Short mmCIF file of C-alpha atoms in Angstrom, two decimals:
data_model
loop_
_atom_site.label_atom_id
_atom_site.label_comp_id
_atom_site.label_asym_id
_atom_site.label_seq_id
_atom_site.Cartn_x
_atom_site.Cartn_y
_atom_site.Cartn_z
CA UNK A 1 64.35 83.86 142.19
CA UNK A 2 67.63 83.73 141.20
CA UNK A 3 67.66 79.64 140.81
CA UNK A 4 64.46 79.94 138.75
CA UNK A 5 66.50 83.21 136.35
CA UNK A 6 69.43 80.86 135.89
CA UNK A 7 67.21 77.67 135.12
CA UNK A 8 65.31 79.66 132.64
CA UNK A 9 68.41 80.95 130.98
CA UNK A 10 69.88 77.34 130.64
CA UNK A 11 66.87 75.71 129.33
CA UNK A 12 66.32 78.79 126.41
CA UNK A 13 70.22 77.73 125.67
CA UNK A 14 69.83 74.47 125.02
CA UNK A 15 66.53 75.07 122.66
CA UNK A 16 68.23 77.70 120.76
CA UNK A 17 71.14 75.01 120.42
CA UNK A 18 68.53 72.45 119.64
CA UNK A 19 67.11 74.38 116.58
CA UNK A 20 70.35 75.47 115.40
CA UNK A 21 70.88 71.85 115.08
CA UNK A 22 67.89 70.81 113.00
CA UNK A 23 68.75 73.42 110.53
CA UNK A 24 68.83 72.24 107.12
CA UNK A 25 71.43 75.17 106.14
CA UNK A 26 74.86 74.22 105.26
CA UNK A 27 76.60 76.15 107.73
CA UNK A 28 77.25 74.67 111.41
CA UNK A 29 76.78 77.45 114.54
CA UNK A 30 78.86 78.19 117.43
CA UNK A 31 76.54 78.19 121.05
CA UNK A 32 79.07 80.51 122.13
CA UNK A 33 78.26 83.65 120.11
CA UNK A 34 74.79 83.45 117.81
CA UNK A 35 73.45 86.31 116.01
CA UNK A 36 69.73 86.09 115.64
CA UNK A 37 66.74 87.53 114.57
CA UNK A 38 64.20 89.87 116.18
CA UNK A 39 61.89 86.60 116.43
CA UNK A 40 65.49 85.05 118.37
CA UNK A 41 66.44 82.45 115.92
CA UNK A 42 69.77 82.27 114.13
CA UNK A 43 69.67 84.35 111.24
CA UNK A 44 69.61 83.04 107.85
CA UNK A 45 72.38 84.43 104.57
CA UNK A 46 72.38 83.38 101.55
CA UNK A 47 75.92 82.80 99.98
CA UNK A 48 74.98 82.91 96.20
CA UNK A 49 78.46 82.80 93.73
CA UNK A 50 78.51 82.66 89.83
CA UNK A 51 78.71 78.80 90.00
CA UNK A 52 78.97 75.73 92.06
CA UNK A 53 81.03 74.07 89.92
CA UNK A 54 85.06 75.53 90.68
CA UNK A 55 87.40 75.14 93.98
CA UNK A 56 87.54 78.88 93.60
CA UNK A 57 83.54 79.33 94.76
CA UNK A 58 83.77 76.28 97.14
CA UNK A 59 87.04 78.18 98.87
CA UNK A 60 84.58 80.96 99.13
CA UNK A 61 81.77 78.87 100.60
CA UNK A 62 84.26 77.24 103.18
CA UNK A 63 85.52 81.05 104.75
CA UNK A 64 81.55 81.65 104.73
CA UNK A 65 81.18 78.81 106.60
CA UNK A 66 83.88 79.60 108.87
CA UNK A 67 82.26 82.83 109.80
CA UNK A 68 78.86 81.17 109.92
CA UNK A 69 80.34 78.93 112.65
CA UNK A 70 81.62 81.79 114.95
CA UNK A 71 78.69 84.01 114.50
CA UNK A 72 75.93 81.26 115.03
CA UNK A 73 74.16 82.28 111.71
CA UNK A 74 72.65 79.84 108.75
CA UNK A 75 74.32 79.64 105.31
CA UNK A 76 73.17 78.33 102.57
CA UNK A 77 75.02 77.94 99.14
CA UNK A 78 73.84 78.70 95.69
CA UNK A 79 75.04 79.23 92.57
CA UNK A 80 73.98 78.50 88.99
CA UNK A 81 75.41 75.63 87.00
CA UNK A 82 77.76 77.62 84.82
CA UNK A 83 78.97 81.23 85.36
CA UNK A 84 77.35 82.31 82.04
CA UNK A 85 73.79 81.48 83.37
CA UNK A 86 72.62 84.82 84.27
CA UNK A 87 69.46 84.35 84.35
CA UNK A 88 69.77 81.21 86.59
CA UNK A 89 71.20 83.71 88.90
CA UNK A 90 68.58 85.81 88.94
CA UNK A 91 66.31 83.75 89.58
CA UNK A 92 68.62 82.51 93.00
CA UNK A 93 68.51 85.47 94.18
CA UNK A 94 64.89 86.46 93.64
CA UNK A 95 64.16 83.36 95.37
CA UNK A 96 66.06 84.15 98.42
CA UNK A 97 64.18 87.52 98.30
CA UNK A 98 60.77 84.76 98.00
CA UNK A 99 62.19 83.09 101.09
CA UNK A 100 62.81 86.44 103.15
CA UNK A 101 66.83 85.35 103.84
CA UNK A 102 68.23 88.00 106.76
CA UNK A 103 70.71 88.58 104.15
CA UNK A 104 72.55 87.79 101.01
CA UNK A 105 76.03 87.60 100.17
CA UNK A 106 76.64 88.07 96.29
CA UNK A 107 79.36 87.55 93.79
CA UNK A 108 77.28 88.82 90.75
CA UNK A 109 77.91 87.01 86.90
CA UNK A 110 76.69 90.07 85.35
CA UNK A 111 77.42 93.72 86.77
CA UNK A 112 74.11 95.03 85.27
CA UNK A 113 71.38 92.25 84.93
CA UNK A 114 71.77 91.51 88.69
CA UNK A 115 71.13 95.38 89.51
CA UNK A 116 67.47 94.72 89.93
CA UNK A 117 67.07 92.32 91.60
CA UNK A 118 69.80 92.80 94.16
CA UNK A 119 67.77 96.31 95.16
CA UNK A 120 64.71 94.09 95.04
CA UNK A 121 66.49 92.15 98.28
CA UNK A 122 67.83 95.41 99.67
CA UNK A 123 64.43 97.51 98.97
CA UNK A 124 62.96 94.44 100.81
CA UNK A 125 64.95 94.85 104.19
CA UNK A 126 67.48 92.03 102.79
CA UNK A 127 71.07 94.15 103.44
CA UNK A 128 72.88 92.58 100.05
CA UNK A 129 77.43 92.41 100.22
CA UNK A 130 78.52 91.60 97.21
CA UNK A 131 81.94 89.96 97.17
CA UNK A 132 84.81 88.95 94.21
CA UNK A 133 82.42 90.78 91.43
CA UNK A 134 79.84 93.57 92.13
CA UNK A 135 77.27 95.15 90.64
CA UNK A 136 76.70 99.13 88.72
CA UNK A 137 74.62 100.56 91.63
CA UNK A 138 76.28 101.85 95.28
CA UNK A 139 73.00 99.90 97.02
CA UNK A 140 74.75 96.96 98.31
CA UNK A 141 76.31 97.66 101.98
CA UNK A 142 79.96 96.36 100.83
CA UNK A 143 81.77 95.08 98.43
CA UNK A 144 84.44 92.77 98.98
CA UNK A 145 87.00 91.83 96.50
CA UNK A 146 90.35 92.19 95.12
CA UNK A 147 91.62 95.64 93.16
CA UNK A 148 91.23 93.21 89.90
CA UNK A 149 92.65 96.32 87.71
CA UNK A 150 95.90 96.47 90.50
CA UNK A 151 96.13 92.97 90.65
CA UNK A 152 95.97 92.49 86.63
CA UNK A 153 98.73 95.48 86.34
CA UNK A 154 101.03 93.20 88.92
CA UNK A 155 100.42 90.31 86.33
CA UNK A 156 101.41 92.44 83.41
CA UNK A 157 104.33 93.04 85.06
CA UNK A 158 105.47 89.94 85.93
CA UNK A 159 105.16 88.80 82.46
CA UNK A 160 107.34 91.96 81.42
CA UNK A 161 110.20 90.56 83.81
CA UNK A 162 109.94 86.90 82.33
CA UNK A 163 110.15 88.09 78.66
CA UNK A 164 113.12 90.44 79.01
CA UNK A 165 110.59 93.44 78.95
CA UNK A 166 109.27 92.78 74.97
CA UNK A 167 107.36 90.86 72.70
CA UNK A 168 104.14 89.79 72.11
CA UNK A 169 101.79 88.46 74.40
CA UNK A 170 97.76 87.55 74.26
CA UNK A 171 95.06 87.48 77.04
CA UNK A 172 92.88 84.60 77.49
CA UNK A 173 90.30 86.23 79.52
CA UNK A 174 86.44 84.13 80.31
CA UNK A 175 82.51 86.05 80.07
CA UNK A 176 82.49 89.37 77.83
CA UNK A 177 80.84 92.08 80.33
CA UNK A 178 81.50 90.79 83.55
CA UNK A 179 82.83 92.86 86.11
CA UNK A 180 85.85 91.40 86.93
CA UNK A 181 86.97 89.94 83.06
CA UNK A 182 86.58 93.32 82.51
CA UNK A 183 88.90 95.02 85.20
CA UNK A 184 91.33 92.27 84.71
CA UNK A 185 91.58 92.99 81.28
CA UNK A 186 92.05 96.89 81.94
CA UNK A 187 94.67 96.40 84.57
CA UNK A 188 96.57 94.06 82.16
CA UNK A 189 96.42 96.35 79.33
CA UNK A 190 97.10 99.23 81.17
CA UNK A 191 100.59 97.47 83.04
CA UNK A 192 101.96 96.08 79.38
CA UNK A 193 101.68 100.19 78.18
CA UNK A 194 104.82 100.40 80.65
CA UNK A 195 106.72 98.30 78.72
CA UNK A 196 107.01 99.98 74.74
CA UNK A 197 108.60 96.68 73.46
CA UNK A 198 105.91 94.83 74.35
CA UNK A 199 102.31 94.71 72.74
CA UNK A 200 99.05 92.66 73.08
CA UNK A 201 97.72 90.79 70.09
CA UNK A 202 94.78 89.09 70.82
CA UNK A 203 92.26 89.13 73.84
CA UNK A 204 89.80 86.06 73.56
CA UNK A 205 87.05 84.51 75.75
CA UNK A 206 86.65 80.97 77.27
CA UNK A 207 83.46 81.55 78.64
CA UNK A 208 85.03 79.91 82.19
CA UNK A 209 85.17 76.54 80.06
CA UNK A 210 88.68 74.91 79.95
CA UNK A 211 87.53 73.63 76.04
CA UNK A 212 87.19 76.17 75.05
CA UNK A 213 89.92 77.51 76.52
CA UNK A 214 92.42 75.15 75.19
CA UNK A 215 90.49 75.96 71.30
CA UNK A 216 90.96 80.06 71.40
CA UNK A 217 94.80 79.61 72.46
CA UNK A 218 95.10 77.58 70.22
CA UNK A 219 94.10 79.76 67.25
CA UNK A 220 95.80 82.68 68.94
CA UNK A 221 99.41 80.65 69.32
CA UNK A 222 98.61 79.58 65.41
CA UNK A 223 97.88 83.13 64.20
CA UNK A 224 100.60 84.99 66.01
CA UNK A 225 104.03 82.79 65.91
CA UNK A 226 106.71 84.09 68.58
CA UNK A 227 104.42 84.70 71.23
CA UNK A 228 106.12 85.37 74.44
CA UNK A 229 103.54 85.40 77.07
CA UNK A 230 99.97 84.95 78.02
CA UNK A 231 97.58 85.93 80.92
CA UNK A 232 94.68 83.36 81.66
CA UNK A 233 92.56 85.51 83.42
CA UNK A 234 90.63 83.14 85.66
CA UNK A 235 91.19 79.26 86.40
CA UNK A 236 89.35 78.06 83.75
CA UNK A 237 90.98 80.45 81.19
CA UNK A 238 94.09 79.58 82.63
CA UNK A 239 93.78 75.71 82.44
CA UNK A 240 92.64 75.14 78.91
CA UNK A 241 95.91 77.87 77.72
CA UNK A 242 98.60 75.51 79.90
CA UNK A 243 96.99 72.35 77.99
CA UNK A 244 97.44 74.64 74.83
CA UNK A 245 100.73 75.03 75.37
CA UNK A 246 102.08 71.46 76.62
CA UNK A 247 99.85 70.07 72.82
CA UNK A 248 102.32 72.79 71.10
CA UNK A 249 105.65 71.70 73.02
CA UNK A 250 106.00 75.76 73.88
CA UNK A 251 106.25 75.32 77.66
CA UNK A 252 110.12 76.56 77.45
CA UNK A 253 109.04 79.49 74.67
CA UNK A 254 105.39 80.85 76.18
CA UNK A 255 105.46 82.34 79.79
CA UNK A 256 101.75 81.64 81.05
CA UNK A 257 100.57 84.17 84.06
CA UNK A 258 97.29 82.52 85.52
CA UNK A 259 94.68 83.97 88.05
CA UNK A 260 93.58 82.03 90.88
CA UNK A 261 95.10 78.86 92.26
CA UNK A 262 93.25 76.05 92.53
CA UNK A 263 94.49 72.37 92.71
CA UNK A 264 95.31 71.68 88.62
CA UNK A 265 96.86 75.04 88.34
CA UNK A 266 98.94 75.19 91.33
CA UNK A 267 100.15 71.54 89.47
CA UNK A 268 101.15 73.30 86.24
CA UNK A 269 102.73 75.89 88.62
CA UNK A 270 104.78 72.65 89.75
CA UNK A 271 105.40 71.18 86.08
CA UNK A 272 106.29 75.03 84.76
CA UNK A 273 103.63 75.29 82.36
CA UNK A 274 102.26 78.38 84.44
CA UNK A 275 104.81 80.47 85.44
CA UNK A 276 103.04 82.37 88.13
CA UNK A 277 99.72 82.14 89.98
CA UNK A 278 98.31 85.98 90.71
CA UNK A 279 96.53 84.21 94.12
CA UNK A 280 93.57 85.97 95.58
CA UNK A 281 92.12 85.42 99.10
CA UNK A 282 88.74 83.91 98.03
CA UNK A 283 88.42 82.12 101.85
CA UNK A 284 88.72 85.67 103.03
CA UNK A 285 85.92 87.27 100.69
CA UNK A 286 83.71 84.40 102.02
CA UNK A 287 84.68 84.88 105.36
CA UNK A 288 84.19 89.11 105.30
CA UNK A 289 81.32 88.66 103.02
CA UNK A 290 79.61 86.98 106.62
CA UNK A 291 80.68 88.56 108.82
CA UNK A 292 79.92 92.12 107.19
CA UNK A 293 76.01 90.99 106.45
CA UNK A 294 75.56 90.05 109.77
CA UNK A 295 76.80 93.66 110.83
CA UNK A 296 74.39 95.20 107.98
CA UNK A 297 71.66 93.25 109.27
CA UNK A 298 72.17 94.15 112.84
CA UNK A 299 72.74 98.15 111.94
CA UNK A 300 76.44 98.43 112.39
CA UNK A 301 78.18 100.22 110.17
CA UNK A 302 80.68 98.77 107.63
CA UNK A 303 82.99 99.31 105.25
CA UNK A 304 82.07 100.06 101.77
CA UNK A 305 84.75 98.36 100.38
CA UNK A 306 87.27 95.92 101.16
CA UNK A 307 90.16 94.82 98.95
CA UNK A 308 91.25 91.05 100.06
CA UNK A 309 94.69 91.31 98.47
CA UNK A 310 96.33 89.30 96.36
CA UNK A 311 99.96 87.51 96.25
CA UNK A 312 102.22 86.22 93.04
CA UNK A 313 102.98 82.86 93.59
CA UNK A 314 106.06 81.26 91.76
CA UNK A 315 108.33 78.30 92.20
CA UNK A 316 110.93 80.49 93.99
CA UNK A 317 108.30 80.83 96.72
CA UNK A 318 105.34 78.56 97.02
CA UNK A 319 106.70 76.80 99.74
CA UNK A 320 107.34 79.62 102.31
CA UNK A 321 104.77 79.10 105.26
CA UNK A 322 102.46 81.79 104.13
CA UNK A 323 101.79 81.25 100.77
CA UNK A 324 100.98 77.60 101.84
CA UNK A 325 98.45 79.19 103.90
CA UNK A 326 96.79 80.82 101.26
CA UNK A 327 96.83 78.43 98.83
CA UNK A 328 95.57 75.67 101.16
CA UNK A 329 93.31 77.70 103.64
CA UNK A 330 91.65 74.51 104.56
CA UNK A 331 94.32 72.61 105.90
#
């Protein structure tokens, strides 16, 4: 009896292992420890970020992936073409609802026109962690992100320290209304009020396209001579100011504080058009965003919240060992 328990245990192995490998997902799975279903096949998340078109999203999708591995679960990756095409999001995620996904991890373009139909996925049994931006409703079983307001307020002040604590600086920020433009934007505002000398003329919008990035700074550098600094508030944002700045020959006159870090801006880090990279973990909100579903969907409690952190990356220390790590997660 006990040959026949042990055969049957090795041969349900190697079918589970055999379906895991026909999956169509783009996750890989890990034999050793698999979360499945009730029906006992891997579970299935969807991974659904503003757009599939930035290294920030695809660092994302690589830490879900990561999880996916060690919990034996399915990921798939969505996003719309452009993180101003909210209603192509909506329509990802009520199609994950359509395909009954175990459970959806979210980074939402819109922090009220995704309300609906992220309760639509958790009203349905889908547990919904929403991760880098989240939504107006305390539904979802997490949210994983960085303090944006904390992390803006660290930017602030870094620019204070570069411009001798005065002057006046702009904010090239990306979508009007979404979560996270607007908590970076408050958290900037709110850390330049320390400094009296200092004052903020002009907040303008890229719409997370480095054109139109480049145009707004542009027409803020032409309407307000002598300005000190500028915070690009996402990659993007960031990107189009820097080439703004190099077409001007101000690279040794306008200190430029950039979110994120992907490849092109950790190279103007490297040239000194940027200044400083405020570097979030986005491999980490990928990562948690996985692993935290999988605990909603099995009943186990999680956290609410989770703040991923963020680091200030300059030339004085992008080379020690763990910025490196964060900046190339991958490697």
């Amino acid at each position: 009896m006990k040959k026949l328990a042990s055969l049957t245990f090795v041969m349900t192995s190697i079918f589970a292992m055999a379906l895991s490998g026909c999956s169509s997902s783009s996750s890989t799975t890990d034999s050793k420890s698999t979360a499945s279903s009730k029906e006992g096949k891997p579970l299935n998340v969807a991974l659904i970020v503003k757009s599939v078109d930035s290294e920030y999203w695809l660092t994302v999708k690589a830490g879900a992936e990561k999880a996916a591995k060690e919990l034996g679960v399915n990921v798939s990756f969505k996003g719309a073409p452009s993180e101003t095409d909210i209603a192509g999001q909506i329509s990802i995620v009520e199609n994950a609802v359509n395909q009954h996904m175990d459970g959806i991890v979210l980074a939402a373009s819109d922090t009220k026109a995704l309300v609906a139909p992220a309760e639509k996925a958790i009203g349905a049994g889908i547990p919904v962690v929403t991760v880098d931006s989240g939504i107006d409703s305390d539904k979802p079983q997490s949210f994983i992100a960085t303090d944006n307001e904390k992390a803006a307020e660290e930017a602030a002040k870094t620019l204070a320290e570069m411009t001798g604590k005065k002057g006046k600086v702009a904010v090239v920020s990306f979508v009007p209304g979404a979560a996270t433009a607007v908590m970076r934007e408050n958290g900037f505002k709110a850390g330049i009020k320390q400094f009296p000398k200092m004052n903020i003329v002009a907040t303008q919008y890229s719409q997370s396209d480095k054109a139109r990035a480049l145009s707004v700074t542009e027409d803020i550098l032409t309407a307000n001579p002598g300005v000190v600094g500028l915070f690009g508030a996402n990659n993007k944002s960031a990107l189009g100011a820097a080439q703004a700045i190099k077409q001007k020959g101000l690279e040794d006159k306008v200190n430029l504080i950039a979110f994120d870090a992907d490849p092109d801006e950790i190279n103007e880090l490297q040239k000194g058009t940027i200044k400083a990279l405020v570097v979030q973990n986005p491999f980490k909100m990928g990562y948690e965003g996985v692993a935290n579903v999988v605990k909603a969907i099995k009943g186990e409690q999680v956290e609410k919240h989770i703040d991923t952190g963020v680091t200030v990356v300059t030339k004085d220390n992008i080379n020690d060992p763990e910025v490196q790590k964060l900046l190339f997660p991958n490697k």
